[in-house]
Coordinates of C-alpha atoms in Angstrom, one line a residue:
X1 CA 93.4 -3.8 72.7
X2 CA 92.4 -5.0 69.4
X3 CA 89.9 -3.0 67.2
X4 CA 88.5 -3.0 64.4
X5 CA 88.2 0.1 61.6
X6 CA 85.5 0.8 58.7
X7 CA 88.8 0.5 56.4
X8 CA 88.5 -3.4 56.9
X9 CA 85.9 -3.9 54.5
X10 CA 87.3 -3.6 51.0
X11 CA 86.4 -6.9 49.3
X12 CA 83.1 -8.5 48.5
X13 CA 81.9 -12.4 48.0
X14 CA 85.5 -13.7 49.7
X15 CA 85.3 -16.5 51.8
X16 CA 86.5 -18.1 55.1
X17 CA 85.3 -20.5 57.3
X18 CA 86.3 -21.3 61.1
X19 CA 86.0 -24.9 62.6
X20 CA 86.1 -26.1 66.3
X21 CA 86.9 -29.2 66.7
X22 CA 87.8 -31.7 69.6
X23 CA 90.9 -33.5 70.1
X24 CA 90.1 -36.9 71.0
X25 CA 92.1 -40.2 72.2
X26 CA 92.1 -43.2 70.1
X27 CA 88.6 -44.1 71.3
X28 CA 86.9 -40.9 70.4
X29 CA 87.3 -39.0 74.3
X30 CA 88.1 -35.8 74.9
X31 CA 91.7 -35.5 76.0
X32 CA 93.6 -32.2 76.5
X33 CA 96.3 -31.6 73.4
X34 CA 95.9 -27.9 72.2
X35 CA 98.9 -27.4 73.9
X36 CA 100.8 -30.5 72.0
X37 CA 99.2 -29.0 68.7
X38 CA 99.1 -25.3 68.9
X39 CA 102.3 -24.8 71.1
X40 CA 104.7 -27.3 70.8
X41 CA 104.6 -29.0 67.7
X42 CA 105.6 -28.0 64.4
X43 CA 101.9 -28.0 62.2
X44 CA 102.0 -28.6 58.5
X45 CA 102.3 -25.1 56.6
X46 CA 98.9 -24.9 55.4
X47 CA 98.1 -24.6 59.2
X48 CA 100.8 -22.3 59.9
X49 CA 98.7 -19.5 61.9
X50 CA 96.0 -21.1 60.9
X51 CA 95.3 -23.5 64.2
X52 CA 94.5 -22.1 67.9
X53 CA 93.0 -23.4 70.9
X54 CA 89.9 -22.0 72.6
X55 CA 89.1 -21.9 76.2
X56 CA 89.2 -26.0 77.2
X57 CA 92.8 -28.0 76.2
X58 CA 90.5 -30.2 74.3
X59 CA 89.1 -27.7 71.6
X60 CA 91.1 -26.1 69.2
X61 CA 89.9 -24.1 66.0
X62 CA 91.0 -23.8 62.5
X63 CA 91.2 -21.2 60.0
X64 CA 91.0 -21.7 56.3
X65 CA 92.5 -19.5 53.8
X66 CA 90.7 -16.9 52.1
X67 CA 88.8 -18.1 49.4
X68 CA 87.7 -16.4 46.1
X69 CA 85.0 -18.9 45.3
X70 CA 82.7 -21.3 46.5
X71 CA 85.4 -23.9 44.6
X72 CA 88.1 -22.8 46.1
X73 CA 86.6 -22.3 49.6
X74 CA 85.4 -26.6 49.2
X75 CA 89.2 -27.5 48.4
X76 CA 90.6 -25.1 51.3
X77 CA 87.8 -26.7 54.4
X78 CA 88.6 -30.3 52.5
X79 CA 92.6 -29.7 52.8
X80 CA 92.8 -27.8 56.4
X81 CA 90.3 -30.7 57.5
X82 CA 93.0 -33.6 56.1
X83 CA 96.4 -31.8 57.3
X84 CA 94.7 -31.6 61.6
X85 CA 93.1 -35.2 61.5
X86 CA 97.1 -36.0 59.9
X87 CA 98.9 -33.5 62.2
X88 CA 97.2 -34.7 65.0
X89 CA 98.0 -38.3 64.5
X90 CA 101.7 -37.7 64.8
X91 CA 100.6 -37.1 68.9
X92 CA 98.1 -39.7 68.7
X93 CA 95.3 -38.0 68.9
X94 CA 92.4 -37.7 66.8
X95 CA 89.2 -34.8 66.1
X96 CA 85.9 -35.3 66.3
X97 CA 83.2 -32.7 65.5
X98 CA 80.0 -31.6 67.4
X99 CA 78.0 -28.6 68.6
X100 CA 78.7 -30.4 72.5
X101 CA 80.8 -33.5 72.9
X102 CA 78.5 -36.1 74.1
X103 CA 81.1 -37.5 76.7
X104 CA 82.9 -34.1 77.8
X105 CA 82.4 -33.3 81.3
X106 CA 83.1 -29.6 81.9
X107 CA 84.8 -30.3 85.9
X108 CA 87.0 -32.6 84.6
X109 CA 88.8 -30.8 81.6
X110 CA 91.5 -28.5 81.6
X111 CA 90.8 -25.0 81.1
X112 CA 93.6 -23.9 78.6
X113 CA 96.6 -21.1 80.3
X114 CA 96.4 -18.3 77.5
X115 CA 96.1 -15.2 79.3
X116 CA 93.2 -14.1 77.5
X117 CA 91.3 -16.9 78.4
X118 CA 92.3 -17.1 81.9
X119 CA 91.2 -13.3 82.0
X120 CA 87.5 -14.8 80.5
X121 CA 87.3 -17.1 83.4
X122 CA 87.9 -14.2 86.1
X123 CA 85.5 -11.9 84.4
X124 CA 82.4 -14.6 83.8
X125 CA 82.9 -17.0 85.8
X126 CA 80.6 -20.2 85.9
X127 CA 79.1 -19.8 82.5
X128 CA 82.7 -19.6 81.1
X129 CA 84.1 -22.3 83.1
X130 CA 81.3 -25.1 82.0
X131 CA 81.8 -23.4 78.2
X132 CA 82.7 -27.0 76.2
X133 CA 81.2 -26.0 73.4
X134 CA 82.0 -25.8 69.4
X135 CA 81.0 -23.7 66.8
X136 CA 80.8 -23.0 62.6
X137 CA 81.5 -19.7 61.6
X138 CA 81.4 -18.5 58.4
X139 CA 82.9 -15.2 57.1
X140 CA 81.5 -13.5 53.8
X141 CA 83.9 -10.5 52.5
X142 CA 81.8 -7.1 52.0
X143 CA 83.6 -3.9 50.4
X144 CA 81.4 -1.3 52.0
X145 CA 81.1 -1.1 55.8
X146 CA 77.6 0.2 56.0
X147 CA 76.5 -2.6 53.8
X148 CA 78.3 -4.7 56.3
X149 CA 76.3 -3.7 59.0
X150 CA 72.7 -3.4 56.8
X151 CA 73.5 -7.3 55.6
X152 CA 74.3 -8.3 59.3
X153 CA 71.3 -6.9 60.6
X154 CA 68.4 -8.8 57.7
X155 CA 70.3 -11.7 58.1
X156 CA 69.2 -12.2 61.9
X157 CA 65.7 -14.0 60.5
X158 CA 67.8 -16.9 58.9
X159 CA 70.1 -17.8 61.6
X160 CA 67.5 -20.0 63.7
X161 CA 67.2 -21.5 60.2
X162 CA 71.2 -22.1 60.1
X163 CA 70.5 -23.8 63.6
X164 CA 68.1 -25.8 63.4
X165 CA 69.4 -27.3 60.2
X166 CA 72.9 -27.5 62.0
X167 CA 71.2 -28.5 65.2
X168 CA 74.0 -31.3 66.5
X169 CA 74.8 -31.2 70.4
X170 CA 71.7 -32.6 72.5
X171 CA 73.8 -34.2 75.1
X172 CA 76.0 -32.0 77.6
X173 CA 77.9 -32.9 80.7
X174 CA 76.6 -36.6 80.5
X175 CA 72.9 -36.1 79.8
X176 CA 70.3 -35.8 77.0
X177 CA 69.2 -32.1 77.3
X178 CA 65.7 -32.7 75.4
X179 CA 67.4 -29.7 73.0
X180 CA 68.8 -30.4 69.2
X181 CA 71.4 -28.0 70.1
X182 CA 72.2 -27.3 73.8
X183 CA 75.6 -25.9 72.5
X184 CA 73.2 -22.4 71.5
X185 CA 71.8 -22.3 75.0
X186 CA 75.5 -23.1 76.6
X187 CA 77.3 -20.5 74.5
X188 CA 74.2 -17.9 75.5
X189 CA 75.2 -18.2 78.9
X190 CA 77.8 -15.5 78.1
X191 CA 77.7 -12.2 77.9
X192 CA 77.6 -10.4 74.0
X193 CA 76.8 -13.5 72.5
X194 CA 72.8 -14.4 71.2
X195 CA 70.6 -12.5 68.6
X196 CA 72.3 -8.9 68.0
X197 CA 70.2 -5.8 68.0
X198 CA 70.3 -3.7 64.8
X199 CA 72.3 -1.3 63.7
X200 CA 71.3 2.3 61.8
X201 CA 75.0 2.1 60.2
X202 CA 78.4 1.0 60.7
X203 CA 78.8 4.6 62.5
X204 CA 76.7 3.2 65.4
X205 CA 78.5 -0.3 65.4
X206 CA 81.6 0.9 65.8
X207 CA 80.4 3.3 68.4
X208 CA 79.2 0.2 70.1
X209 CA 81.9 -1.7 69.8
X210 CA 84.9 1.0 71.1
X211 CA 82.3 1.7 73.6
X212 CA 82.5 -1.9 75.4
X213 CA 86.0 -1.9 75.1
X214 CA 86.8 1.5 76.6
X215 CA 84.4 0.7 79.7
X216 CA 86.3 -2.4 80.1
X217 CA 83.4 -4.7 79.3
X218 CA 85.2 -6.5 76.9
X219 CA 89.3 -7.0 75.9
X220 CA 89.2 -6.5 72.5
X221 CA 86.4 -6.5 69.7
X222 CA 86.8 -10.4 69.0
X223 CA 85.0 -10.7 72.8
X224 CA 81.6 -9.4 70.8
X225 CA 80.2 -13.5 70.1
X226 CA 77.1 -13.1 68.8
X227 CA 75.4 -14.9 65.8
X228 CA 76.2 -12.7 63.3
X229 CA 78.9 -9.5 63.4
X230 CA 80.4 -6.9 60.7
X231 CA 83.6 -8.1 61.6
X232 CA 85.7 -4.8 61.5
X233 CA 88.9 -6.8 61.7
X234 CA 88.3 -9.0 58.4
X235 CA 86.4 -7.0 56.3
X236 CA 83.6 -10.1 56.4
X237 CA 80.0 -10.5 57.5
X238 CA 80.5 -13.2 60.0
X239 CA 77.6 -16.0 60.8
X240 CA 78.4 -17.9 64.2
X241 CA 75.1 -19.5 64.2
X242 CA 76.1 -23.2 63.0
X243 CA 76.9 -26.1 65.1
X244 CA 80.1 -27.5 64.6
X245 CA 79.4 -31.0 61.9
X246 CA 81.7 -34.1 61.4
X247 CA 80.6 -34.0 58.0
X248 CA 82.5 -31.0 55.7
X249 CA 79.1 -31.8 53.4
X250 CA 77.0 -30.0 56.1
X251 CA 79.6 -27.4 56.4
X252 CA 79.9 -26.6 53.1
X253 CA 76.0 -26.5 52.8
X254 CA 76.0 -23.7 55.3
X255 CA 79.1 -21.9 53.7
X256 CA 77.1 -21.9 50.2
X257 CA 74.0 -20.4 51.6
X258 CA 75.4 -17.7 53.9
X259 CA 77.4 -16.4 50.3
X260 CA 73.9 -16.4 48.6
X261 CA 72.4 -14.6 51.5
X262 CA 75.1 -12.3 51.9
X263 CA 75.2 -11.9 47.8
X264 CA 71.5 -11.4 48.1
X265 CA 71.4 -9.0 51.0
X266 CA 74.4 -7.0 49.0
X267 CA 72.6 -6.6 45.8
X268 CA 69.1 -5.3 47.6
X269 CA 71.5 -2.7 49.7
X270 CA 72.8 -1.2 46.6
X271 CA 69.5 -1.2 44.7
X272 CA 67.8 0.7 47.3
X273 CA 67.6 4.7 47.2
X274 CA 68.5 5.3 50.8
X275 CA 69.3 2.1 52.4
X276 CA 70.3 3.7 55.7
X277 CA 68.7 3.1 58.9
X278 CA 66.9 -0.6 60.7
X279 CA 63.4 -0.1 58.4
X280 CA 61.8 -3.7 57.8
X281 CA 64.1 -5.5 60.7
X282 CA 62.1 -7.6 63.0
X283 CA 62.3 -7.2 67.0
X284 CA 64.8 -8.9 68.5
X285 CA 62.3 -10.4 70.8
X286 CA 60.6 -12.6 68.1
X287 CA 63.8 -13.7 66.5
X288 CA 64.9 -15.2 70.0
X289 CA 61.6 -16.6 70.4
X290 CA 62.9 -18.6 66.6
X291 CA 66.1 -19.0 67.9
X292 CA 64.6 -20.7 70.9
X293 CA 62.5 -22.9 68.4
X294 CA 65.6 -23.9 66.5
X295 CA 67.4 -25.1 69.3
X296 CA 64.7 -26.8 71.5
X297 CA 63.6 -28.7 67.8
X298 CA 66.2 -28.7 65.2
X299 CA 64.7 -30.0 62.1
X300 CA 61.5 -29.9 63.6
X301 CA 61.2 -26.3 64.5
X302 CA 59.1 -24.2 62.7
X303 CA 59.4 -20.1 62.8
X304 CA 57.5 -16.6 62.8
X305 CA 57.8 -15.2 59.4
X306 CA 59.0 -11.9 59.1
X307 CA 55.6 -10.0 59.2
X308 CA 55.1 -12.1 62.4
X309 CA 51.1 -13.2 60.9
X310 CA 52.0 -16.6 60.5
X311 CA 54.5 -19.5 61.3
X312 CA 56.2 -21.4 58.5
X313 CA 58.0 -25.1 59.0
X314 CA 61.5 -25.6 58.4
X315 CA 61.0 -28.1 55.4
X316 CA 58.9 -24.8 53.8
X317 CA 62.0 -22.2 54.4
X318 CA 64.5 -24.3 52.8
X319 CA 62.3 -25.0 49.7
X320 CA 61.5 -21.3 49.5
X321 CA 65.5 -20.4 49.7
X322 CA 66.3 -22.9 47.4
X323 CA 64.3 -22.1 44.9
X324 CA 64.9 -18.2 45.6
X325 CA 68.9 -18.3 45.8
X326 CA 69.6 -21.1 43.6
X327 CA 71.1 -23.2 46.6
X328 CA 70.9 -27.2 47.3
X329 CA 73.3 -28.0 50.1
X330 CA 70.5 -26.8 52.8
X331 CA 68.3 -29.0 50.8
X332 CA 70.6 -32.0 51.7
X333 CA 71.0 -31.3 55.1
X334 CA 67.6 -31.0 56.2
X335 CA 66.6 -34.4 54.2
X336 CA 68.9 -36.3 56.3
X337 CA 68.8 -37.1 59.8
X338 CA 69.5 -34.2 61.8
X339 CA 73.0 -34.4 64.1
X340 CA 71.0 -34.6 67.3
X341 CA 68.5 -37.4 66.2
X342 CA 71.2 -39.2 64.5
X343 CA 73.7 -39.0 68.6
X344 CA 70.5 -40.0 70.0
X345 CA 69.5 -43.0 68.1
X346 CA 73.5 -44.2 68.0
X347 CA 73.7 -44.0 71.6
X348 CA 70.6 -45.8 72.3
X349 CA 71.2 -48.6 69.7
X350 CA 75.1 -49.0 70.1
X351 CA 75.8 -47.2 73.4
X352 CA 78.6 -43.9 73.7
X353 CA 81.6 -45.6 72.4
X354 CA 79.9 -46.0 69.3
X355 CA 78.6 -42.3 69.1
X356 CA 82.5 -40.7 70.3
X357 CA 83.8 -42.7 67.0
X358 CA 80.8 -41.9 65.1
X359 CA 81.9 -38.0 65.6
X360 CA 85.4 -38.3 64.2
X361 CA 86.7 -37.2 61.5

């Protein structure tokens, strides 16, 4: 069983970033080909143990390389992105990207044979089977564990900010969900996944985390899924908040601001006297109730600020961070069109032919 150890976290400010995509036919469907890709072909070396499948045949996830910078980290998600849509035109498939895939109906795709997915499926049962979804995760390198867990637990209040500027999956098995991203509410579905509690220090994580493995809750520590982790096998601060985006612009957005955050975060931990302990974390229950705003309004939503006497738009938190962290990608992202209104006005203009190739890459 794999675990993690406080030894992990050694370096601070690297980067990686994990994509799920979908492999497609010609016409932008979902077709099963994980296997074709992961199993028996022979990937380019870049994504040489860098390309997996998840629990469907027709998702499969990508790994960059670690990353020193934020430059490096664009040219690594630009190149990984380039080798799969190339790789997987050698089988004739293609990739699309999405939170949900608009025309993906859970009964009719094939679940994918790994053992430790087939051991999911026993354990949960209905909400893994109908699981279609696809995720943006974002890792962060932090050298100290306990500043690991101290970052993970302040950055809870901006990950319905993360979704509902990501918000990109409002259609699921065949119909319009009236959500910006039904892919949060899917993935929810499961156990350890959601808004974490907070942590007094990585001492209690870890305690935690052996804990759920030893009483055979989970397999292994990568079976903890929620929106943000210490990830005691990486050495990161990992944000799973994100929709998955067609568009590396958006993705790269949310990879600049969770380094500033995490930077941020870093810098306030090792200023502070005694930094120990949860002091000045919100409860859990409001952050779900913004969670639940970002994904029932994407771009619309607006969220209780952290002293819970007031609510504050989107538009106004992504000025504020901005302007406080020096970032502009998030500034992009939420003057466009969301992903969600853009699906929906594609599919009611030009019909879901047009939105499946509007998704590829």
């Amino acid at each position: 069983m794999e675990r993690g150890s406080p030894e992990a976290f050694a370096e601070q400010g690297t980067l990686g970033v994990e994509e799920e995509f979908f492999v497609v036919d010609e016409a932008g469907h979902p077709v099963s080909g994980s296997d074709e890709l992961v199993y028996e072909g022979e990937p380019p070396e870049l994504l040489a143990d860098r390309l997996d499948h998840e629990l469907f045949k027709t998702v499969i996830e990508t790994q960059t390389p670690k990353s020193e910078g934020l430059a490096e980290a664009t040219e690594n998600v630009h190149a990984v992105r380039e080798a799969l849509v190339e790789y997987a035109t050698e089988y004739d498939f293609r990739v699309a990207a999405a939170g949900l895939h608009p025309a993906a109906r859970w009964r009719e795709l094939e679940h994918a044979e790994k053992e430790r997915y087939r051991a999911q499926l026993e354990r949960i049962q209905y909400p893994q089977h109908r699981n279609t979804t696809a995720g943006l995760h974002v890792h962060v390198g932090v050298d100290d564990p306990d500043k690991a867990v101290w970052v993970a637990n302040r950055m809870r209040w901006h990950l319905p900010v993360m979704l509902a500027l990501s918000a990109n999956s409002p259609f699921w098995n065949g119909y319009d969900t009236g959500l910006a991203s039904a892919r949060a509410k899917i993935f929810e579905g499961l156990p350890n996944t959601g808004m974490p509690t907070a942590f007094a220090d990585y001492d209690e994580f870890e305690r935690f985390e052996n804990r759920m493995i030893d009483s055979g809750s989970i397999n292994d520590r990568g079976e903890l899924w929620h929106d943000v982790r210490p990830h005691s096998g990486h050495g990161t601060v990992e944000v799973r908040a994100p929709d998955a985006q067609a568009d590396p612009a958006v993705v790269l957005a949310f990879v600049e601001y969770t380094k500033a955050l995490v930077t941020d975060l870093s810098e306030r931990y090792e200023d502070l006297a005694d930094p120990a302990g949860t002091d000045g974390c919100m409860r859990r229950e409001v952050l779900d109730e913004n969670k639940w705003r970002a994904l029932r309004y994407g771009h619309d939503a607006s969220f209780v600020e952290r002293e819970g006497s007031r609510t504050v738009g989107l538009g106004e938190v992504v000025d504020r961070e901005c302007d406080r962290l020096g970032v502009t990608g998030i500034r992009d992202v939420y003057e466009a069109d969301s992903g969600a209104t853009r699906q929906r006005r594609i599919l009611e203009s030009d019909g879901l032919d047009a939105l499946c190739r509007d998704l590829l890459l």
